[in-house]
């Protein structure tokens, strides 16, 4: 059954159809919110907010874009609202820490990996996260949204409100900036 069929059934009140849409697209919604927020906790909350908003607005969905694009647009906007709200709150209480949202210092290593490997992996993720946060927001958003692998360039460009060429340039430039910064770190 296609998404369009499921949407029509969900709009008619069939909860099983909505449950199937949630099942199909939950991962993509989470990856989009995580790409915008760079924090698992906030991404989970933003994803839940997106699902609630999508359910409430389902009757207004007219199929002018695919359901997936419509849903991911809602998720992206919810994540950006959360990002703006968190930044305003931090500025209000003057808690501008550089290590914000770094997560636990030590992560559980995969089976067979040494403790040293786990620590190095966590350190590499923390450095990459810091480098990503240092990119211009438009570049970072474009790169992280495309890195989720959930959208083709045309749909991601629509979601971000930019032409496809601009999106491709931002992704390419973000990769270039990251490579340069990684080389400087050694």
mmCIF file with all atom_site columns, C-alpha atoms in Angstrom, residues 16-111:
data_model
loop_
_atom_site.group_PDB
_atom_site.id
_atom_site.type_symbol
_atom_site.label_atom_id
_atom_site.label_alt_id
_atom_site.label_comp_id
_atom_site.label_asym_id
_atom_site.label_entity_id
_atom_site.label_seq_id
_atom_site.pdbx_PDB_ins_code
_atom_site.Cartn_x
_atom_site.Cartn_y
_atom_site.Cartn_z
_atom_site.occupancy
_atom_site.B_iso_or_equiv
_atom_site.pdbx_formal_charge
_atom_site.auth_seq_id
_atom_site.auth_comp_id
_atom_site.auth_asym_id
_atom_site.auth_atom_id
_atom_site.pdbx_PDB_model_num
ATOM 1  C CA . UNK A 1 16  ? -4.063 1.392  11.606 1.00 0.00 ? 16  UNK A CA 1
ATOM 2  C CA . UNK A 1 17  ? -3.185 3.421  8.507  1.00 0.00 ? 17  UNK A CA 1
ATOM 3  C CA . UNK A 1 18  ? -1.681 6.174  10.653 1.00 0.00 ? 18  UNK A CA 1
ATOM 4  C CA . UNK A 1 19  ? 0.250  3.581  12.656 1.00 0.00 ? 19  UNK A CA 1
ATOM 5  C CA . UNK A 1 20  ? 1.723  2.200  9.427  1.00 0.00 ? 20  UNK A CA 1
ATOM 6  C CA . UNK A 1 21  ? 2.778  5.705  8.316  1.00 0.00 ? 21  UNK A CA 1
ATOM 7  C CA . UNK A 1 22  ? 4.471  6.211  11.686 1.00 0.00 ? 22  UNK A CA 1
ATOM 8  C CA . UNK A 1 23  ? 6.188  2.842  11.350 1.00 0.00 ? 23  UNK A CA 1
ATOM 9  C CA . UNK A 1 24  ? 7.425  3.645  7.834  1.00 0.00 ? 24  UNK A CA 1
ATOM 10 C CA . UNK A 1 25  ? 8.727  7.118  8.525  1.00 0.00 ? 25  UNK A CA 1
ATOM 11 C CA . UNK A 1 26  ? 9.745  7.227  12.184 1.00 0.00 ? 26  UNK A CA 1
ATOM 12 C CA . UNK A 1 27  ? 13.447 6.726  11.413 1.00 0.00 ? 27  UNK A CA 1
ATOM 13 C CA . UNK A 1 28  ? 13.501 9.470  8.794  1.00 0.00 ? 28  UNK A CA 1
ATOM 14 C CA . UNK A 1 29  ? 11.727 11.902 11.130 1.00 0.00 ? 29  UNK A CA 1
ATOM 15 C CA . UNK A 1 30  ? 14.215 11.185 13.909 1.00 0.00 ? 30  UNK A CA 1
ATOM 16 C CA . UNK A 1 31  ? 17.210 11.539 11.565 1.00 0.00 ? 31  UNK A CA 1
ATOM 17 C CA . UNK A 1 32  ? 15.914 14.905 10.326 1.00 0.00 ? 32  UNK A CA 1
ATOM 18 C CA . UNK A 1 33  ? 15.401 16.264 13.845 1.00 0.00 ? 33  UNK A CA 1
ATOM 19 C CA . UNK A 1 34  ? 18.751 14.885 14.978 1.00 0.00 ? 34  UNK A CA 1
ATOM 20 C CA . UNK A 1 35  ? 20.460 16.531 11.997 1.00 0.00 ? 35  UNK A CA 1
ATOM 21 C CA . UNK A 1 36  ? 18.974 19.877 12.991 1.00 0.00 ? 36  UNK A CA 1
ATOM 22 C CA . UNK A 1 37  ? 19.714 19.578 16.713 1.00 0.00 ? 37  UNK A CA 1
ATOM 23 C CA . UNK A 1 38  ? 22.828 17.401 17.003 1.00 0.00 ? 38  UNK A CA 1
ATOM 24 C CA . UNK A 1 39  ? 21.424 16.027 20.257 1.00 0.00 ? 39  UNK A CA 1
ATOM 25 C CA . UNK A 1 40  ? 19.546 12.761 20.713 1.00 0.00 ? 40  UNK A CA 1
ATOM 26 C CA . UNK A 1 41  ? 17.358 13.972 23.573 1.00 0.00 ? 41  UNK A CA 1
ATOM 27 C CA . UNK A 1 42  ? 16.129 17.056 21.780 1.00 0.00 ? 42  UNK A CA 1
ATOM 28 C CA . UNK A 1 43  ? 15.717 15.097 18.551 1.00 0.00 ? 43  UNK A CA 1
ATOM 29 C CA . UNK A 1 44  ? 13.431 12.566 20.255 1.00 0.00 ? 44  UNK A CA 1
ATOM 30 C CA . UNK A 1 45  ? 11.275 15.364 21.646 1.00 0.00 ? 45  UNK A CA 1
ATOM 31 C CA . UNK A 1 46  ? 11.168 17.258 18.347 1.00 0.00 ? 46  UNK A CA 1
ATOM 32 C CA . UNK A 1 47  ? 10.243 14.054 16.505 1.00 0.00 ? 47  UNK A CA 1
ATOM 33 C CA . UNK A 1 48  ? 7.350  13.456 18.893 1.00 0.00 ? 48  UNK A CA 1
ATOM 34 C CA . UNK A 1 49  ? 6.202  17.060 18.443 1.00 0.00 ? 49  UNK A CA 1
ATOM 35 C CA . UNK A 1 50  ? 6.363  16.580 14.669 1.00 0.00 ? 50  UNK A CA 1
ATOM 36 C CA . UNK A 1 51  ? 4.217  13.447 14.792 1.00 0.00 ? 51  UNK A CA 1
ATOM 37 C CA . UNK A 1 52  ? 1.626  15.197 16.944 1.00 0.00 ? 52  UNK A CA 1
ATOM 38 C CA . UNK A 1 53  ? 1.580  18.227 14.626 1.00 0.00 ? 53  UNK A CA 1
ATOM 39 C CA . UNK A 1 54  ? 1.320  15.996 11.552 1.00 0.00 ? 54  UNK A CA 1
ATOM 40 C CA . UNK A 1 55  ? -1.584 14.067 13.069 1.00 0.00 ? 55  UNK A CA 1
ATOM 41 C CA . UNK A 1 56  ? -3.406 17.300 13.883 1.00 0.00 ? 56  UNK A CA 1
ATOM 42 C CA . UNK A 1 57  ? -2.778 18.709 10.391 1.00 0.00 ? 57  UNK A CA 1
ATOM 43 C CA . UNK A 1 58  ? -3.416 15.479 8.478  1.00 0.00 ? 58  UNK A CA 1
ATOM 44 C CA . UNK A 1 59  ? -6.827 16.683 7.344  1.00 0.00 ? 59  UNK A CA 1
ATOM 45 C CA . UNK A 1 60  ? -5.135 19.640 5.654  1.00 0.00 ? 60  UNK A CA 1
ATOM 46 C CA . UNK A 1 61  ? -2.677 17.480 3.682  1.00 0.00 ? 61  UNK A CA 1
ATOM 47 C CA . UNK A 1 62  ? -3.635 17.795 0.011  1.00 0.00 ? 62  UNK A CA 1
ATOM 48 C CA . UNK A 1 63  ? -0.862 15.837 -1.675 1.00 0.00 ? 63  UNK A CA 1
ATOM 49 C CA . UNK A 1 64  ? 0.870  18.818 -3.295 1.00 0.00 ? 64  UNK A CA 1
ATOM 50 C CA . UNK A 1 65  ? 4.112  17.145 -2.236 1.00 0.00 ? 65  UNK A CA 1
ATOM 51 C CA . UNK A 1 66  ? 4.769  13.605 -1.122 1.00 0.00 ? 66  UNK A CA 1
ATOM 52 C CA . UNK A 1 67  ? 3.618  12.714 2.371  1.00 0.00 ? 67  UNK A CA 1
ATOM 53 C CA . UNK A 1 68  ? 7.262  12.085 3.305  1.00 0.00 ? 68  UNK A CA 1
ATOM 54 C CA . UNK A 1 69  ? 8.350  15.565 2.204  1.00 0.00 ? 69  UNK A CA 1
ATOM 55 C CA . UNK A 1 70  ? 5.408  17.152 4.013  1.00 0.00 ? 70  UNK A CA 1
ATOM 56 C CA . UNK A 1 71  ? 6.164  15.185 7.174  1.00 0.00 ? 71  UNK A CA 1
ATOM 57 C CA . UNK A 1 72  ? 9.911  15.874 7.120  1.00 0.00 ? 72  UNK A CA 1
ATOM 58 C CA . UNK A 1 73  ? 9.211  19.579 6.604  1.00 0.00 ? 73  UNK A CA 1
ATOM 59 C CA . UNK A 1 74  ? 7.122  19.547 9.778  1.00 0.00 ? 74  UNK A CA 1
ATOM 60 C CA . UNK A 1 75  ? 9.865  17.645 11.615 1.00 0.00 ? 75  UNK A CA 1
ATOM 61 C CA . UNK A 1 76  ? 12.590 20.015 10.412 1.00 0.00 ? 76  UNK A CA 1
ATOM 62 C CA . UNK A 1 77  ? 10.584 23.072 11.501 1.00 0.00 ? 77  UNK A CA 1
ATOM 63 C CA . UNK A 1 78  ? 9.844  21.576 14.914 1.00 0.00 ? 78  UNK A CA 1
ATOM 64 C CA . UNK A 1 79  ? 13.552 20.889 15.385 1.00 0.00 ? 79  UNK A CA 1
ATOM 65 C CA . UNK A 1 80  ? 14.480 24.429 14.320 1.00 0.00 ? 80  UNK A CA 1
ATOM 66 C CA . UNK A 1 81  ? 11.878 25.850 16.729 1.00 0.00 ? 81  UNK A CA 1
ATOM 67 C CA . UNK A 1 82  ? 13.424 23.766 19.495 1.00 0.00 ? 82  UNK A CA 1
ATOM 68 C CA . UNK A 1 83  ? 16.936 24.899 18.484 1.00 0.00 ? 83  UNK A CA 1
ATOM 69 C CA . UNK A 1 84  ? 15.911 28.556 18.554 1.00 0.00 ? 84  UNK A CA 1
ATOM 70 C CA . UNK A 1 85  ? 14.113 28.115 21.875 1.00 0.00 ? 85  UNK A CA 1
ATOM 71 C CA . UNK A 1 86  ? 17.092 26.418 23.504 1.00 0.00 ? 86  UNK A CA 1
ATOM 72 C CA . UNK A 1 87  ? 19.484 29.101 22.282 1.00 0.00 ? 87  UNK A CA 1
ATOM 73 C CA . UNK A 1 88  ? 17.260 31.902 23.583 1.00 0.00 ? 88  UNK A CA 1
ATOM 74 C CA . UNK A 1 89  ? 16.957 30.195 26.953 1.00 0.00 ? 89  UNK A CA 1
ATOM 75 C CA . UNK A 1 90  ? 20.726 29.721 27.218 1.00 0.00 ? 90  UNK A CA 1
ATOM 76 C CA . UNK A 1 91  ? 21.355 33.341 26.330 1.00 0.00 ? 91  UNK A CA 1
ATOM 77 C CA . UNK A 1 92  ? 18.762 34.480 28.843 1.00 0.00 ? 92  UNK A CA 1
ATOM 78 C CA . UNK A 1 93  ? 20.515 32.691 31.699 1.00 0.00 ? 93  UNK A CA 1
ATOM 79 C CA . UNK A 1 94  ? 23.983 33.339 30.187 1.00 0.00 ? 94  UNK A CA 1
ATOM 80 C CA . UNK A 1 95  ? 24.986 29.697 30.083 1.00 0.00 ? 95  UNK A CA 1
ATOM 81 C CA . UNK A 1 96  ? 26.946 29.706 26.833 1.00 0.00 ? 96  UNK A CA 1
ATOM 82 C CA . UNK A 1 97  ? 29.152 26.664 27.355 1.00 0.00 ? 97  UNK A CA 1
ATOM 83 C CA . UNK A 1 98  ? 31.288 25.390 24.496 1.00 0.00 ? 98  UNK A CA 1
ATOM 84 C CA . UNK A 1 99  ? 30.752 21.774 25.540 1.00 0.00 ? 99  UNK A CA 1
ATOM 85 C CA . UNK A 1 100 ? 26.946 21.979 25.473 1.00 0.00 ? 100 UNK A CA 1
ATOM 86 C CA . UNK A 1 101 ? 25.185 18.777 24.341 1.00 0.00 ? 101 UNK A CA 1
ATOM 87 C CA . UNK A 1 102 ? 28.379 16.767 24.217 1.00 0.00 ? 102 UNK A CA 1
ATOM 88 C CA . UNK A 1 103 ? 26.737 13.733 25.790 1.00 0.00 ? 103 UNK A CA 1
ATOM 89 C CA . UNK A 1 104 ? 28.497 11.262 28.026 1.00 0.00 ? 104 UNK A CA 1
ATOM 90 C CA . UNK A 1 105 ? 32.281 11.345 28.022 1.00 0.00 ? 105 UNK A CA 1
ATOM 91 C CA . UNK A 1 106 ? 32.560 7.567  27.766 1.00 0.00 ? 106 UNK A CA 1
ATOM 92 C CA . UNK A 1 107 ? 30.367 5.497  25.492 1.00 0.00 ? 107 UNK A CA 1
ATOM 93 C CA . UNK A 1 108 ? 29.968 1.739  25.526 1.00 0.00 ? 108 UNK A CA 1
ATOM 94 C CA . UNK A 1 109 ? 32.241 0.235  22.899 1.00 0.00 ? 109 UNK A CA 1
ATOM 95 C CA . UNK A 1 110 ? 31.015 -2.274 20.372 1.00 0.00 ? 110 UNK A CA 1
ATOM 96 C CA . UNK A 1 111 ? 31.620 -5.954 21.135 1.00 0.00 ? 111 UNK A CA 1
#
